[in-house]
């Protein structure tokens, strides 16, 4: 059994079958999905939850289900982006009722601690579309840095699509967490 992780107000835990319905509702919300190429069908949402659940079960880290006062509140955690599996990203997606409370930042800080302190990662990234100021603000609150030279075109968006251009933020491990030269990161899955 994978243990849950607790922050001051949140629980980051393995996925449960009861998460599928609220997750699908969130992924079908046009406001939540505003900066994604499309809304997710129920089948696509369930498949994403299954991939996240399996990764957490197999590796002990990943995109954890997020819970606030016993209520499913989306996900936060670490993943390898499909467009560059050499990177590890911190990401989040929360339903509208959970916005504006600092939950994404709080949970992402815990995910960063897992990446640096437990997995021994030297760097973690995050990315979003150019206009997604809400997520960019979370990245800045986390202490991530932005360099326009890292901007890229997201491969799954068609050329000319308004969501194609993406920004990349980075954060390096605190000095006390950085792996020593030549040390291999642990359990990156």
Coordinates of C-alpha atoms in Angstrom, one line a residue, residues 20-188:
X20 CA -13.3 8.7 -11.4
X21 CA -16.6 10.6 -11.4
X22 CA -15.4 13.9 -10.0
X23 CA -12.3 13.6 -12.1
X24 CA -14.3 13.2 -15.3
X25 CA -16.5 16.2 -14.3
X26 CA -13.4 18.3 -13.8
X27 CA -11.9 17.2 -17.1
X28 CA -15.2 18.1 -18.9
X29 CA -15.3 21.6 -17.4
X30 CA -14.4 24.2 -20.2
X31 CA -13.0 26.6 -17.6
X32 CA -10.7 24.0 -16.1
X33 CA -9.6 22.8 -19.5
X34 CA -9.3 26.2 -21.1
X35 CA -5.5 25.8 -21.7
X36 CA -5.7 22.2 -23.0
X37 CA -6.4 21.2 -26.6
X38 CA -9.8 19.7 -25.7
X39 CA -12.1 18.6 -23.0
X40 CA -11.7 14.9 -22.0
X41 CA -14.4 12.3 -22.6
X42 CA -15.2 10.0 -19.8
X43 CA -13.1 7.3 -21.4
X44 CA -10.1 9.6 -21.8
X45 CA -10.5 10.9 -18.2
X46 CA -10.7 7.4 -16.8
X47 CA -7.6 6.3 -18.9
X48 CA -5.6 9.3 -17.5
X49 CA -6.6 8.4 -13.9
X50 CA -5.7 4.7 -14.6
X51 CA -2.2 5.8 -15.9
X52 CA -1.7 8.0 -12.9
X53 CA -2.9 5.4 -10.4
X54 CA -0.7 2.7 -12.0
X55 CA 2.4 4.9 -12.0
X56 CA 2.0 5.8 -8.3
X57 CA 1.4 2.1 -7.4
X58 CA 4.5 1.0 -9.4
X59 CA 6.9 3.7 -8.4
X60 CA 5.6 5.3 -5.2
X61 CA 5.5 8.7 -6.8
X62 CA 3.6 10.4 -9.6
X63 CA 0.4 12.3 -10.0
X64 CA -1.3 11.8 -6.7
X65 CA -5.1 12.3 -6.2
X66 CA -5.5 15.4 -4.1
X67 CA -8.0 15.6 -1.3
X68 CA -9.3 18.6 0.7
X69 CA -11.4 17.9 3.8
X70 CA -12.2 14.5 2.5
X71 CA -13.3 15.8 -1.0
X72 CA -11.5 14.9 -4.2
X73 CA -9.7 18.0 -5.5
X74 CA -7.9 16.9 -8.6
X75 CA -4.3 15.9 -8.8
X76 CA -0.8 17.2 -8.1
X77 CA 2.5 15.5 -8.5
X78 CA 5.4 14.5 -10.7
X79 CA 5.4 13.1 -14.2
X80 CA 7.6 12.6 -17.2
X81 CA 6.3 14.6 -20.1
X82 CA 5.7 12.6 -23.2
X83 CA 7.5 15.1 -25.4
X84 CA 10.7 14.7 -23.3
X85 CA 10.9 11.7 -20.9
X86 CA 14.3 12.8 -19.7
X87 CA 12.6 15.5 -17.7
X88 CA 10.4 15.3 -14.6
X89 CA 7.7 17.9 -14.3
X90 CA 5.6 19.1 -11.4
X91 CA 1.9 19.5 -12.4
X92 CA -1.5 20.0 -11.1
X93 CA -5.2 20.2 -12.2
X94 CA -7.8 21.2 -9.7
X95 CA -11.6 21.8 -10.0
X96 CA -12.8 25.4 -10.0
X97 CA -14.1 25.2 -6.4
X98 CA -10.5 24.5 -5.3
X99 CA -9.0 27.5 -7.1
X100 CA -7.7 30.6 -5.2
X101 CA -6.9 28.8 -1.9
X102 CA -3.2 28.0 -2.5
X103 CA -3.9 24.3 -2.7
X104 CA -1.9 23.8 -6.0
X105 CA 1.1 25.6 -4.6
X106 CA 0.9 23.8 -1.3
X107 CA 0.7 20.3 -2.9
X108 CA 3.3 21.2 -5.5
X109 CA 5.8 22.1 -2.8
X110 CA 5.3 18.6 -1.3
X111 CA 5.8 17.1 -4.8
X112 CA 9.0 19.0 -5.2
X113 CA 10.2 17.8 -1.9
X114 CA 9.6 14.2 -3.0
X115 CA 11.5 14.8 -6.2
X116 CA 14.5 16.5 -4.6
X117 CA 14.7 14.8 -1.2
X118 CA 13.5 11.2 -2.0
X119 CA 14.2 10.8 -5.7
X120 CA 17.4 12.8 -5.7
X121 CA 16.5 14.8 -8.8
X122 CA 18.7 17.7 -9.7
X123 CA 16.0 19.7 -11.5
X124 CA 12.2 19.7 -12.0
X125 CA 10.3 21.6 -14.7
X126 CA 6.8 22.8 -15.2
X127 CA 5.2 24.0 -18.4
X128 CA 2.0 25.5 -19.7
X129 CA 0.6 27.7 -22.5
X130 CA 1.8 31.3 -22.7
X131 CA -1.5 32.7 -21.6
X132 CA -2.1 30.5 -18.6
X133 CA -1.3 33.1 -16.0
X134 CA -2.8 31.1 -13.1
X135 CA -0.4 28.2 -13.5
X136 CA 2.5 30.5 -14.3
X137 CA 1.8 32.3 -11.0
X138 CA 1.9 29.0 -9.1
X139 CA 5.3 28.3 -10.8
X140 CA 6.7 31.6 -9.7
X141 CA 5.4 31.1 -6.1
X142 CA 7.3 27.8 -6.1
X143 CA 10.5 29.6 -6.9
X144 CA 10.7 28.3 -10.4
X145 CA 12.5 30.4 -13.0
X146 CA 11.6 31.3 -16.6
X147 CA 13.9 31.8 -19.5
X148 CA 12.2 32.7 -22.9
X149 CA 14.9 30.7 -24.6
X150 CA 13.1 27.5 -23.2
X151 CA 9.8 28.3 -24.9
X152 CA 8.6 25.6 -27.3
X153 CA 5.8 24.5 -29.5
X154 CA 3.7 21.8 -27.9
X155 CA 3.7 18.9 -30.3
X156 CA 0.1 17.8 -29.8
X157 CA -1.3 21.2 -30.8
X158 CA -1.6 21.9 -34.5
X159 CA 0.5 24.6 -36.1
X160 CA -1.2 27.9 -35.6
X161 CA -3.3 26.7 -32.7
X162 CA -3.5 29.4 -30.0
X163 CA -2.4 26.9 -27.3
X164 CA 0.6 25.6 -29.2
X165 CA 3.3 27.9 -27.8
X166 CA 4.4 26.9 -24.3
X167 CA 6.6 28.2 -21.6
X168 CA 8.9 26.2 -19.5
X169 CA 9.9 26.9 -15.9
X170 CA 12.7 25.2 -14.0
X171 CA 13.7 24.8 -10.4
X172 CA 17.0 23.2 -9.2
X173 CA 17.3 21.1 -6.1
X174 CA 18.3 23.0 -3.0
X175 CA 22.1 22.6 -2.4
X176 CA 21.6 20.2 0.5
X177 CA 19.3 18.0 -1.7
X178 CA 21.4 17.9 -4.8
X179 CA 22.9 14.5 -5.7
X180 CA 26.7 14.3 -5.6
X181 CA 28.6 14.2 -8.9
X182 CA 28.1 10.9 -10.6
X183 CA 25.3 9.8 -8.3
X184 CA 22.3 8.3 -10.1
X185 CA 18.8 9.5 -9.0
X186 CA 16.8 6.9 -7.2
X187 CA 13.6 5.3 -8.5
X188 CA 12.7 7.6 -11.3

